[in-house]
PDB file of C-alpha atoms in Angstrom:
ATOM      1  CA  MET A   1       7.389 -10.641  14.780  1.00 49.00           C
ATOM      2  CA  THR A   2       4.275  -8.472  15.151  1.00 54.00           C
ATOM      3  CA  ALA A   3       1.366  -8.526  17.257  1.00 55.00           C
ATOM      4  CA  THR A   4      -0.887  -8.160  14.284  1.00 63.00           C
ATOM      5  CA  PRO A   5      -0.348 -10.257  11.563  1.00 72.00           C
ATOM      6  CA  MET A   6       0.492  -9.303   8.158  1.00 95.00           C
ATOM      7  CA  ARG A   7       0.022 -12.324   5.612  1.00 97.00           C
ATOM      8  CA  GLY A   8      -1.631 -12.467   1.707  1.00 98.00           C
ATOM      9  CA  VAL A   9      -0.784 -11.282  -1.349  1.00 98.00           C
ATOM     10  CA  PHE A  10       1.736  -8.338  -0.528  1.00 98.00           C
ATOM     11  CA  ALA A  11       1.827  -6.188  -4.488  1.00 98.00           C
ATOM     12  CA  VAL A  12       5.575  -5.395  -5.016  1.00 98.00           C
ATOM     13  CA  SER A  13       5.015  -1.532  -7.050  1.00 98.00           C
ATOM     14  CA  THR A  14       7.229  -0.299  -9.996  1.00 98.00           C
ATOM     15  CA  THR A  15       8.503   3.347 -10.019  1.00 98.00           C
ATOM     16  CA  PRO A  16       6.603   5.381 -12.765  1.00 98.00           C
ATOM     17  CA  PHE A  17       8.942   7.865 -14.473  1.00 98.00           C
ATOM     18  CA  SER A  18       7.463  10.915 -16.101  1.00 96.00           C
ATOM     19  CA  SER A  19       8.606  12.034 -19.838  1.00 92.00           C
ATOM     20  CA  ASP A  20      11.350  14.329 -18.070  1.00 94.00           C
ATOM     21  CA  GLY A  21      13.220  11.438 -16.062  1.00 95.00           C
ATOM     22  CA  THR A  22      11.176  12.444 -12.650  1.00 97.00           C
ATOM     23  CA  GLN A  23       9.034  10.478 -10.654  1.00 97.00           C
ATOM     24  CA  ASP A  24       5.545  10.527 -11.782  1.00 98.00           C
ATOM     25  CA  LEU A  25       3.935  10.011  -7.980  1.00 98.00           C
ATOM     26  CA  ASP A  26       0.687  11.199  -9.735  1.00 98.00           C
ATOM     27  CA  MET A  27       0.634   8.045 -11.423  1.00 98.00           C
ATOM     28  CA  TYR A  28       2.029   5.954  -8.666  1.00 98.00           C
ATOM     29  CA  GLY A  29      -1.130   6.817  -6.471  1.00 98.00           C
ATOM     30  CA  ARG A  30      -3.538   6.009  -9.322  1.00 97.00           C
ATOM     31  CA  SER A  31      -1.438   2.324  -9.473  1.00 98.00           C
ATOM     32  CA  VAL A  32      -1.527   1.874  -5.394  1.00 98.00           C
ATOM     33  CA  GLU A  33      -5.466   2.860  -5.687  1.00 98.00           C
ATOM     34  CA  ARG A  34      -6.063   0.469  -8.125  1.00 98.00           C
ATOM     35  CA  VAL A  35      -3.603  -2.825  -6.169  1.00 98.00           C
ATOM     36  CA  LEU A  36      -5.625  -1.727  -3.309  1.00 98.00           C
ATOM     37  CA  GLU A  37      -9.282  -1.951  -5.066  1.00 98.00           C
ATOM     38  CA  ALA A  38      -8.171  -5.506  -6.240  1.00 97.00           C
ATOM     39  CA  GLY A  39      -8.079  -6.190  -2.572  1.00 98.00           C
ATOM     40  CA  VAL A  40      -4.511  -6.632  -2.087  1.00 98.00           C
ATOM     41  CA  ASP A  41      -2.718  -7.162   1.398  1.00 98.00           C
ATOM     42  CA  GLY A  42      -0.066  -4.840   1.137  1.00 98.00           C
ATOM     43  CA  ILE A  43       2.154  -2.982  -0.334  1.00 98.00           C
ATOM     44  CA  LEU A  44       6.346  -3.256  -1.372  1.00 98.00           C
ATOM     45  CA  ALA A  45       8.459  -0.371  -2.288  1.00 98.00           C
ATOM     46  CA  LEU A  46      11.329   0.243  -3.262  1.00 98.00           C
ATOM     47  CA  GLY A  47      12.394  -3.414  -4.261  1.00 97.00           C
ATOM     48  CA  ALA A  48      13.959  -4.327  -7.282  1.00 95.00           C
ATOM     49  CA  THR A  49      10.708  -4.066  -9.703  1.00 97.00           C
ATOM     50  CA  GLY A  50      10.709  -0.152  -7.793  1.00 98.00           C
ATOM     51  CA  GLU A  51      14.401   0.077  -8.857  1.00 98.00           C
ATOM     52  CA  ALA A  52      15.063   0.861  -5.405  1.00 97.00           C
ATOM     53  CA  LEU A  53      19.056   1.295  -6.198  1.00 95.00           C
ATOM     54  CA  ALA A  54      18.613   3.818  -9.469  1.00 97.00           C
ATOM     55  CA  LEU A  55      16.294   5.987  -7.049  1.00 98.00           C
ATOM     56  CA  ASP A  56      18.480   9.170  -4.772  1.00 97.00           C
ATOM     57  CA  GLU A  57      17.285   9.360  -0.426  1.00 96.00           C
ATOM     58  CA  ALA A  58      15.224  12.592  -1.583  1.00 98.00           C
ATOM     59  CA  GLU A  59      13.161  10.376  -4.421  1.00 98.00           C
ATOM     60  CA  ARG A  60      12.605   7.421  -1.717  1.00 98.00           C
ATOM     61  CA  GLU A  61      11.579   9.788   0.676  1.00 98.00           C
ATOM     62  CA  ALA A  62       9.341  10.871  -1.430  1.00 98.00           C
ATOM     63  CA  GLN A  63       7.688   7.807  -3.038  1.00 98.00           C
ATOM     64  CA  ILE A  64       7.599   6.348   0.785  1.00 98.00           C
ATOM     65  CA  ARG A  65       5.424  10.128   1.898  1.00 98.00           C
ATOM     66  CA  HIS A  66       3.492   9.349  -0.938  1.00 98.00           C
ATOM     67  CA  LEU A  67       2.594   5.787  -0.558  1.00 98.00           C
ATOM     68  CA  VAL A  68       1.778   5.940   2.779  1.00 98.00           C
ATOM     69  CA  GLU A  69      -0.984   8.717   2.317  1.00 98.00           C
ATOM     70  CA  VAL A  70      -2.228   7.362  -0.443  1.00 98.00           C
ATOM     71  CA  VAL A  71      -2.297   3.385   1.082  1.00 98.00           C
ATOM     72  CA  ASP A  72      -3.973   5.762   4.041  1.00 98.00           C
ATOM     73  CA  GLY A  73      -3.853   2.431   7.175  1.00 98.00           C
ATOM     74  CA  ARG A  74      -5.676   0.366   4.838  1.00 98.00           C
ATOM     75  CA  VAL A  75      -2.903  -2.069   4.645  1.00 98.00           C
ATOM     76  CA  PRO A  76       0.457  -2.857   5.749  1.00 98.00           C
ATOM     77  CA  VAL A  77       3.290  -0.746   3.448  1.00 98.00           C
ATOM     78  CA  VAL A  78       6.541  -2.421   3.513  1.00 98.00           C
ATOM     79  CA  VAL A  79       9.831  -0.702   2.141  1.00 98.00           C
ATOM     80  CA  GLY A  80      12.912  -2.283   0.909  1.00 98.00           C
ATOM     81  CA  CYS A  81      15.680  -0.972   3.013  1.00 98.00           C
ATOM     82  CA  MET A  82      18.848  -2.765   0.750  1.00 96.00           C
ATOM     83  CA  ALA A  83      22.327  -1.632   1.158  1.00 95.00           C
ATOM     84  CA  TYR A  84      26.197  -2.799   0.970  1.00 93.00           C
ATOM     85  CA  ARG A  85      26.588  -1.938   4.583  1.00 95.00           C
ATOM     86  CA  PRO A  86      24.166  -3.389   7.223  1.00 97.00           C
ATOM     87  CA  GLU A  87      24.885   0.546   8.957  1.00 97.00           C
ATOM     88  CA  ASP A  88      23.335   2.010   5.922  1.00 97.00           C
ATOM     89  CA  MET A  89      20.380  -1.089   6.107  1.00 98.00           C
ATOM     90  CA  SER A  90      19.630   0.469   9.580  1.00 98.00           C
ATOM     91  CA  ALA A  91      19.532   4.212   8.383  1.00 98.00           C
ATOM     92  CA  MET A  92      17.259   3.034   5.428  1.00 98.00           C
ATOM     93  CA  ILE A  93      14.778   1.702   8.408  1.00 98.00           C
ATOM     94  CA  SER A  94      14.979   4.313  10.655  1.00 98.00           C
ATOM     95  CA  SER A  95      13.628   6.875   7.949  1.00 98.00           C
ATOM     96  CA  SER A  96      11.343   4.761   6.790  1.00 98.00           C
ATOM     97  CA  ALA A  97      10.094   4.265   9.763  1.00 98.00           C
ATOM     98  CA  ARG A  98      10.095   8.490   9.932  1.00 98.00           C
ATOM     99  CA  TRP A  99       8.065   8.470   7.009  1.00 98.00           C
ATOM    100  CA  GLY A 100       5.317   6.009   8.255  1.00 98.00           C
ATOM    101  CA  ALA A 101       6.393   2.628   7.193  1.00 98.00           C
ATOM    102  CA  SER A 102       4.953  -0.525   8.625  1.00 98.00           C
ATOM    103  CA  ALA A 103       7.687  -3.166   7.999  1.00 98.00           C
ATOM    104  CA  ALA A 104      11.112  -3.154   5.920  1.00 98.00           C
ATOM    105  CA  MET A 105      13.013  -5.455   3.583  1.00 98.00           C
ATOM    106  CA  VAL A 106      16.364  -6.786   3.799  1.00 98.00           C
ATOM    107  CA  THR A 107      18.480  -9.201   1.772  1.00 97.00           C
ATOM    108  CA  PRO A 108      22.282 -10.301   2.440  1.00 95.00           C
ATOM    109  CA  SER A 109      25.321  -7.689   1.575  1.00 90.00           C
ATOM    110  CA  PHE A 110      25.287  -8.113  -2.070  1.00 83.00           C
ATOM    111  CA  TYR A 111      27.863  -7.843  -4.585  1.00 76.00           C
ATOM    112  CA  GLY A 112      30.256  -9.002  -1.571  1.00 71.00           C
ATOM    113  CA  GLY A 113      30.143 -13.227  -2.532  1.00 78.00           C
ATOM    114  CA  LEU A 114      29.160 -13.822   1.475  1.00 91.00           C
ATOM    115  CA  GLY A 115      28.610 -17.030   2.717  1.00 95.00           C
ATOM    116  CA  ALA A 116      25.712 -17.380   4.865  1.00 96.00           C
ATOM    117  CA  GLY A 117      27.172 -17.441   8.258  1.00 96.00           C
ATOM    118  CA  ASP A 118      28.675 -14.316   7.278  1.00 96.00           C
ATOM    119  CA  ALA A 119      25.653 -12.760   5.686  1.00 96.00           C
ATOM    120  CA  ILE A 120      23.589 -13.986   9.316  1.00 97.00           C
ATOM    121  CA  ALA A 121      26.464 -11.839  10.987  1.00 97.00           C
ATOM    122  CA  ALA A 122      25.667  -8.719   9.205  1.00 96.00           C
ATOM    123  CA  LEU A 123      21.573  -9.183   9.157  1.00 98.00           C
ATOM    124  CA  THR A 124      21.805  -9.580  12.851  1.00 98.00           C
ATOM    125  CA  PRO A 125      22.519  -6.181  14.178  1.00 98.00           C
ATOM    126  CA  VAL A 126      20.110  -4.690  11.604  1.00 98.00           C
ATOM    127  CA  LEU A 127      17.515  -6.704  13.190  1.00 98.00           C
ATOM    128  CA  GLY A 128      18.682  -5.818  16.470  1.00 98.00           C
ATOM    129  CA  ARG A 129      18.371  -2.517  16.223  1.00 98.00           C
ATOM    130  CA  SER A 130      14.669  -2.306  13.823  1.00 98.00           C
ATOM    131  CA  GLU A 131      12.444   0.003  14.227  1.00 98.00           C
ATOM    132  CA  LEU A 132      10.551  -1.650  11.981  1.00 98.00           C
ATOM    133  CA  PRO A 133       8.900  -5.689  11.613  1.00 98.00           C
ATOM    134  CA  VAL A 134      11.482  -7.465   9.014  1.00 98.00           C
ATOM    135  CA  LEU A 135      11.400  -9.373   6.290  1.00 98.00           C
ATOM    136  CA  VAL A 136      14.503 -10.982   5.033  1.00 98.00           C
ATOM    137  CA  TYR A 137      14.757 -11.654   1.107  1.00 98.00           C
ATOM    138  CA  ASN A 138      16.284 -14.735   0.496  1.00 97.00           C
ATOM    139  CA  ASN A 139      17.122 -13.809  -2.968  1.00 95.00           C
ATOM    140  CA  PRO A 140      20.147 -15.858  -4.522  1.00 94.00           C
ATOM    141  CA  HIS A 141      20.347 -15.363  -7.565  1.00 92.00           C
ATOM    142  CA  SER A 142      20.678 -11.359  -6.790  1.00 91.00           C
ATOM    143  CA  THR A 143      22.768 -11.637  -4.050  1.00 93.00           C
ATOM    144  CA  GLY A 144      24.622 -14.441  -4.519  1.00 92.00           C
ATOM    145  CA  THR A 145      23.972 -16.113  -1.305  1.00 95.00           C
ATOM    146  CA  ASP A 146      21.221 -19.048  -0.388  1.00 96.00           C
ATOM    147  CA  LEU A 147      20.609 -18.575   3.438  1.00 97.00           C
ATOM    148  CA  LEU A 148      18.700 -22.105   3.686  1.00 98.00           C
ATOM    149  CA  PRO A 149      16.387 -22.851   6.738  1.00 98.00           C
ATOM    150  CA  GLU A 150      18.786 -23.521   9.590  1.00 98.00           C
ATOM    151  CA  ASP A 151      20.631 -20.164   8.919  1.00 98.00           C
ATOM    152  CA  LEU A 152      17.456 -17.800   9.413  1.00 98.00           C
ATOM    153  CA  VAL A 153      16.964 -19.664  12.912  1.00 98.00           C
ATOM    154  CA  GLY A 154      20.268 -17.690  14.196  1.00 95.00           C
ATOM    155  CA  LEU A 155      17.661 -14.357  13.681  1.00 98.00           C
ATOM    156  CA  LEU A 156      15.312 -15.986  15.558  1.00 97.00           C
ATOM    157  CA  GLU A 157      15.897 -14.244  18.779  1.00 97.00           C
ATOM    158  CA  HIS A 158      15.431 -10.817  17.508  1.00 97.00           C
ATOM    159  CA  ASP A 159      11.103  -9.273  18.232  1.00 97.00           C
ATOM    160  CA  SER A 160      12.055  -7.555  14.948  1.00 98.00           C
ATOM    161  CA  MET A 161      11.817 -11.258  12.845  1.00 98.00           C
ATOM    162  CA  TRP A 162       9.028 -10.537  11.300  1.00 98.00           C
ATOM    163  CA  ALA A 163       8.986 -12.609   7.581  1.00 98.00           C
ATOM    164  CA  VAL A 164      11.138 -14.633   4.759  1.00 98.00           C
ATOM    165  CA  LYS A 165      10.325 -14.370   1.184  1.00 98.00           C
ATOM    166  CA  GLU A 166      11.570 -17.131  -0.283  1.00 98.00           C
ATOM    167  CA  THR A 167      12.989 -16.883  -4.132  1.00 97.00           C
ATOM    168  CA  SER A 168      15.476 -19.703  -3.747  1.00 96.00           C
ATOM    169  CA  GLY A 169      13.432 -21.575  -6.690  1.00 94.00           C
ATOM    170  CA  GLU A 170      13.826 -24.598  -4.605  1.00 95.00           C
ATOM    171  CA  ALA A 171      10.302 -26.584  -4.861  1.00 93.00           C
ATOM    172  CA  THR A 172       9.934 -27.883  -1.233  1.00 96.00           C
ATOM    173  CA  ARG A 173      11.416 -24.496   0.083  1.00 97.00           C
ATOM    174  CA  VAL A 174       8.728 -22.909   1.801  1.00 98.00           C
ATOM    175  CA  ARG A 175       8.157 -26.146   3.578  1.00 98.00           C
ATOM    176  CA  GLU A 176      11.507 -26.217   5.234  1.00 98.00           C
ATOM    177  CA  LEU A 177      11.302 -23.217   6.251  1.00 98.00           C
ATOM    178  CA  ARG A 178       7.700 -23.609   8.229  1.00 97.00           C
ATOM    179  CA  ALA A 179       9.296 -26.734   9.918  1.00 97.00           C
ATOM    180  CA  ALA A 180      12.953 -24.992  11.045  1.00 98.00           C
ATOM    181  CA  LEU A 181      10.806 -21.382  11.672  1.00 97.00           C
ATOM    182  CA  GLY A 182       7.547 -22.247  13.520  1.00 95.00           C
ATOM    183  CA  THR A 183       4.380 -20.389  12.828  1.00 91.00           C
ATOM    184  CA  ASP A 184       5.736 -16.879  14.257  1.00 90.00           C
ATOM    185  CA  VAL A 185       7.470 -15.878  11.424  1.00 97.00           C
ATOM    186  CA  GLU A 186       5.530 -15.631   8.243  1.00 98.00           C
ATOM    187  CA  VAL A 187       6.708 -17.570   5.010  1.00 98.00           C
ATOM    188  CA  PHE A 188       6.257 -15.665   2.009  1.00 98.00           C
ATOM    189  CA  VAL A 189       6.798 -17.003  -1.373  1.00 98.00           C
ATOM    190  CA  GLY A 190       8.936 -14.996  -3.507  1.00 97.00           C
ATOM    191  CA  ALA A 191       9.132 -16.523  -6.631  1.00 94.00           C
ATOM    192  CA  ASP A 192       5.727 -16.302  -8.966  1.00 93.00           C
ATOM    193  CA  GLY A 193       6.391 -19.541 -10.767  1.00 92.00           C
ATOM    194  CA  LEU A 194       6.112 -21.187  -7.439  1.00 94.00           C
ATOM    195  CA  ALA A 195       3.568 -19.917  -5.618  1.00 96.00           C
ATOM    196  CA  LEU A 196       0.572 -22.486  -5.739  1.00 97.00           C
ATOM    197  CA  GLU A 197       3.387 -24.637  -4.916  1.00 96.00           C
ATOM    198  CA  GLY A 198       4.138 -22.179  -1.981  1.00 97.00           C
ATOM    199  CA  PHE A 199       0.859 -22.116  -0.935  1.00 98.00           C
ATOM    200  CA  THR A 200       0.388 -26.347  -0.824  1.00 97.00           C
ATOM    201  CA  GLN A 201       3.207 -26.091   1.764  1.00 97.00           C
ATOM    202  CA  GLY A 202       1.692 -23.466   4.259  1.00 97.00           C
ATOM    203  CA  ALA A 203       3.030 -20.435   2.789  1.00 98.00           C
ATOM    204  CA  SER A 204       1.590 -17.041   4.656  1.00 98.00           C
ATOM    205  CA  GLY A 205       1.633 -15.434   1.471  1.00 98.00           C
ATOM    206  CA  TRP A 206       3.074 -13.772  -1.925  1.00 98.00           C
ATOM    207  CA  VAL A 207       5.200 -10.868  -2.168  1.00 98.00           C
ATOM    208  CA  ALA A 208       4.423  -9.979  -5.930  1.00 96.00           C
ATOM    209  CA  ALA A 209       5.884  -7.959  -8.581  1.00 96.00           C
ATOM    210  CA  SER A 210       2.803  -9.729 -10.883  1.00 96.00           C
ATOM    211  CA  ALA A 211      -0.157  -8.412  -8.342  1.00 97.00           C
ATOM    212  CA  TRP A 212       0.961  -4.925  -9.391  1.00 98.00           C
ATOM    213  CA  LEU A 213       0.430  -6.119 -12.868  1.00 97.00           C
ATOM    214  CA  THR A 214      -2.560  -7.901 -12.662  1.00 97.00           C
ATOM    215  CA  PRO A 215      -3.335  -7.597  -8.545  1.00 97.00           C
ATOM    216  CA  ALA A 216      -7.240  -9.168  -8.946  1.00 97.00           C
ATOM    217  CA  ARG A 217      -6.413 -12.815 -10.005  1.00 96.00           C
ATOM    218  CA  CYS A 218      -3.338 -13.155  -8.169  1.00 97.00           C
ATOM    219  CA  VAL A 219      -5.558 -11.690  -5.162  1.00 98.00           C
ATOM    220  CA  ASP A 220      -8.194 -14.683  -6.685  1.00 97.00           C
ATOM    221  CA  LEU A 221      -5.855 -17.318  -6.584  1.00 98.00           C
ATOM    222  CA  TRP A 222      -4.291 -16.927  -2.625  1.00 98.00           C
ATOM    223  CA  ALA A 223      -7.717 -16.563  -1.729  1.00 98.00           C
ATOM    224  CA  ALA A 224      -8.761 -19.589  -3.042  1.00 98.00           C
ATOM    225  CA  ALA A 225      -5.527 -21.798  -1.795  1.00 98.00           C
ATOM    226  CA  ALA A 226      -5.823 -20.112   1.418  1.00 97.00           C
ATOM    227  CA  SER A 227     -10.090 -21.296   1.942  1.00 98.00           C
ATOM    228  CA  GLY A 228      -8.793 -24.373   1.082  1.00 98.00           C
ATOM    229  CA  ASP A 229     -10.583 -24.344  -2.730  1.00 98.00           C
ATOM    230  CA  TRP A 230      -7.629 -26.325  -4.350  1.00 98.00           C
ATOM    231  CA  SER A 231      -9.709 -26.781  -7.581  1.00 98.00           C
ATOM    232  CA  ARG A 232     -10.395 -23.359  -7.876  1.00 98.00           C
ATOM    233  CA  ALA A 233      -6.751 -22.810  -7.101  1.00 98.00           C
ATOM    234  CA  VAL A 234      -6.061 -25.041  -9.697  1.00 98.00           C
ATOM    235  CA  SER A 235      -7.995 -23.675 -12.434  1.00 97.00           C
ATOM    236  CA  LEU A 236      -7.032 -19.787 -11.471  1.00 97.00           C
ATOM    237  CA  TRP A 237      -3.196 -20.991 -11.223  1.00 97.00           C
ATOM    238  CA  ASP A 238      -3.499 -22.482 -15.305  1.00 95.00           C
ATOM    239  CA  GLY A 239      -4.476 -19.418 -16.555  1.00 94.00           C
ATOM    240  CA  LEU A 240      -2.142 -17.286 -14.571  1.00 95.00           C
ATOM    241  CA  ALA A 241       1.058 -19.391 -15.197  1.00 94.00           C
ATOM    242  CA  GLY A 242       1.568 -18.710 -18.938  1.00 93.00           C
ATOM    243  CA  PRO A 243       2.076 -14.760 -17.814  1.00 94.00           C
ATOM    244  CA  LEU A 244       3.720 -15.255 -14.950  1.00 95.00           C
ATOM    245  CA  GLY A 245       6.041 -17.520 -16.898  1.00 93.00           C
ATOM    246  CA  GLN A 246       6.761 -15.000 -19.361  1.00 95.00           C
ATOM    247  CA  ILE A 247       7.564 -12.059 -17.082  1.00 96.00           C
ATOM    248  CA  GLU A 248      10.222 -14.467 -15.050  1.00 93.00           C
ATOM    249  CA  SER A 249      11.879 -15.088 -18.113  1.00 94.00           C
ATOM    250  CA  ASP A 250      12.876 -12.329 -19.642  1.00 97.00           C
ATOM    251  CA  PRO A 251      15.921 -10.725 -18.298  1.00 96.00           C
ATOM    252  CA  ALA A 252      13.971  -7.156 -18.413  1.00 98.00           C
ATOM    253  CA  PHE A 253      11.026  -8.078 -16.827  1.00 97.00           C
ATOM    254  CA  ILE A 254      11.051  -4.597 -14.780  1.00 98.00           C
ATOM    255  CA  SER A 255      10.333  -3.020 -18.562  1.00 98.00           C
ATOM    256  CA  LEU A 256       7.818  -5.674 -19.525  1.00 98.00           C
ATOM    257  CA  ILE A 257       6.108  -4.983 -16.172  1.00 98.00           C
ATOM    258  CA  LYS A 258       6.022  -1.400 -16.876  1.00 98.00           C
ATOM    259  CA  ARG A 259       5.289  -1.184 -20.347  1.00 98.00           C
ATOM    260  CA  ALA A 260       2.267  -3.827 -20.191  1.00 97.00           C
ATOM    261  CA  LEU A 261       1.225  -1.304 -17.162  1.00 97.00           C
ATOM    262  CA  GLY A 262       0.810   1.475 -20.104  1.00 97.00           C
ATOM    263  CA  GLU A 263      -0.597  -1.143 -22.789  1.00 96.00           C
ATOM    264  CA  LEU A 264      -3.542  -0.874 -20.032  1.00 93.00           C
ATOM    265  CA  GLY A 265      -3.740   2.198 -19.703  1.00 94.00           C
ATOM    266  CA  LEU A 266      -0.979   3.536 -16.399  1.00 96.00           C
ATOM    267  CA  PRO A 267       1.544   4.621 -18.455  1.00 97.00           C
ATOM    268  CA  GLN A 268       5.079   3.820 -16.638  1.00 97.00           C
ATOM    269  CA  GLY A 269       7.691   6.019 -18.364  1.00 97.00           C
ATOM    270  CA  PRO A 270      11.070   4.070 -19.410  1.00 97.00           C
ATOM    271  CA  VAL A 271      13.041   2.628 -16.231  1.00 98.00           C
ATOM    272  CA  ARG A 272      16.439   3.598 -15.485  1.00 97.00           C
ATOM    273  CA  THR A 273      20.023   3.023 -16.688  1.00 95.00           C
ATOM    274  CA  PRO A 274      21.361   0.528 -16.787  1.00 96.00           C
ATOM    275  CA  LEU A 275      18.251  -1.363 -16.434  1.00 97.00           C
ATOM    276  CA  PRO A 276      17.621  -3.137 -20.076  1.00 98.00           C
ATOM    277  CA  THR A 277      13.831  -2.654 -22.006  1.00 98.00           C
ATOM    278  CA  ALA A 278      11.755  -4.947 -23.247  1.00 98.00           C
ATOM    279  CA  THR A 279      11.183  -5.427 -26.552  1.00 98.00           C
ATOM    280  CA  ASP A 280       7.520  -4.846 -28.002  1.00 98.00           C
ATOM    281  CA  GLU A 281       7.720  -8.624 -29.025  1.00 98.00           C
ATOM    282  CA  ALA A 282       7.480  -9.761 -25.377  1.00 98.00           C
ATOM    283  CA  VAL A 283       5.579  -7.196 -24.591  1.00 98.00           C
ATOM    284  CA  SER A 284       2.178  -7.460 -27.227  1.00 97.00           C
ATOM    285  CA  ALA A 285       2.761 -11.587 -26.148  1.00 97.00           C
ATOM    286  CA  LEU A 286       2.359 -10.518 -22.144  1.00 97.00           C
ATOM    287  CA  VAL A 287      -0.287  -8.160 -22.556  1.00 96.00           C
ATOM    288  CA  ASP A 288      -2.345 -10.586 -25.475  1.00 95.00           C
ATOM    289  CA  THR A 289      -2.219 -13.386 -22.613  1.00 94.00           C
ATOM    290  CA  LEU A 290      -3.535 -11.203 -20.044  1.00 93.00           C
ATOM    291  CA  LYS A 291      -6.345 -10.263 -22.262  1.00 92.00           C
ATOM    292  CA  SER A 292      -7.728 -13.757 -23.422  1.00 90.00           C
ATOM    293  CA  LEU A 293      -7.784 -14.480 -19.419  1.00 87.00           C
ATOM    294  CA  GLY A 294     -10.694 -11.700 -19.578  1.00 76.00           C
ATOM    295  CA  ASP A 295     -11.603  -8.578 -17.679  1.00 64.00           C
ATOM    296  CA  ARG A 296     -10.687  -9.072 -14.689  1.00 66.00           C
ATOM    297  CA  HIS A 297      -6.609  -7.987 -14.211  1.00 65.00           C
TER     298      HIS A 297
END
């Protein structure tokens, strides 16, 4: 939990690479400025979209220090701290705090086949010793563990419990989380295809890779919903639903976002192996759809 609310649209960043395979921090900074100018309320780095598991410790540090420098306090910076062992999650959180991060994101230990009870038991000491507010990412498609609202209640005893990013795909889950966790914990939509449904159920905002690609439209949608202008929100959603569906349905979605950004003038380089590369056809279709919506990306 945090004294200052952190809500709204958090753009999930990609990691640009140069032709020699190293991080392109200059391009990363340009990309950060672009989403800040569009009005995002925060940035989440080193998630799956940022190819976090493909970066070594020195690359992580370089990226986060650069991000914190570019942001310069304008919005919160959240850092993905995913690892198999709880001790490693805690070490990542401590490093992120030293580098200037505002908050950390954790998931249940992946590749363990953990039940929800074991996952919560593993996360409990992580939140207990965290120097930063923590966003717990429920992503059962990647971790194999679905943290239900009644499971997450067990983490409320920790002052570091800031928020939940909900990506199970269950249509009513945001409402259920709200009912179980109360108002002190933020609940963010994480499944782009259910963004509008989540907003109607009282979501605190949207943690979205799509907001790295088309930040202005994501910010417009959230602003309309947050102000109660549901007619405008539905109209905006009618335009966004197409490209968001294209992204979410593509197994190479990280490459798809990076290649589409390249077509929009922000070259991101390739994804690192073993991630798949989006097809030319998929990139062309996504870019054409975005361009059909107008100039405001």
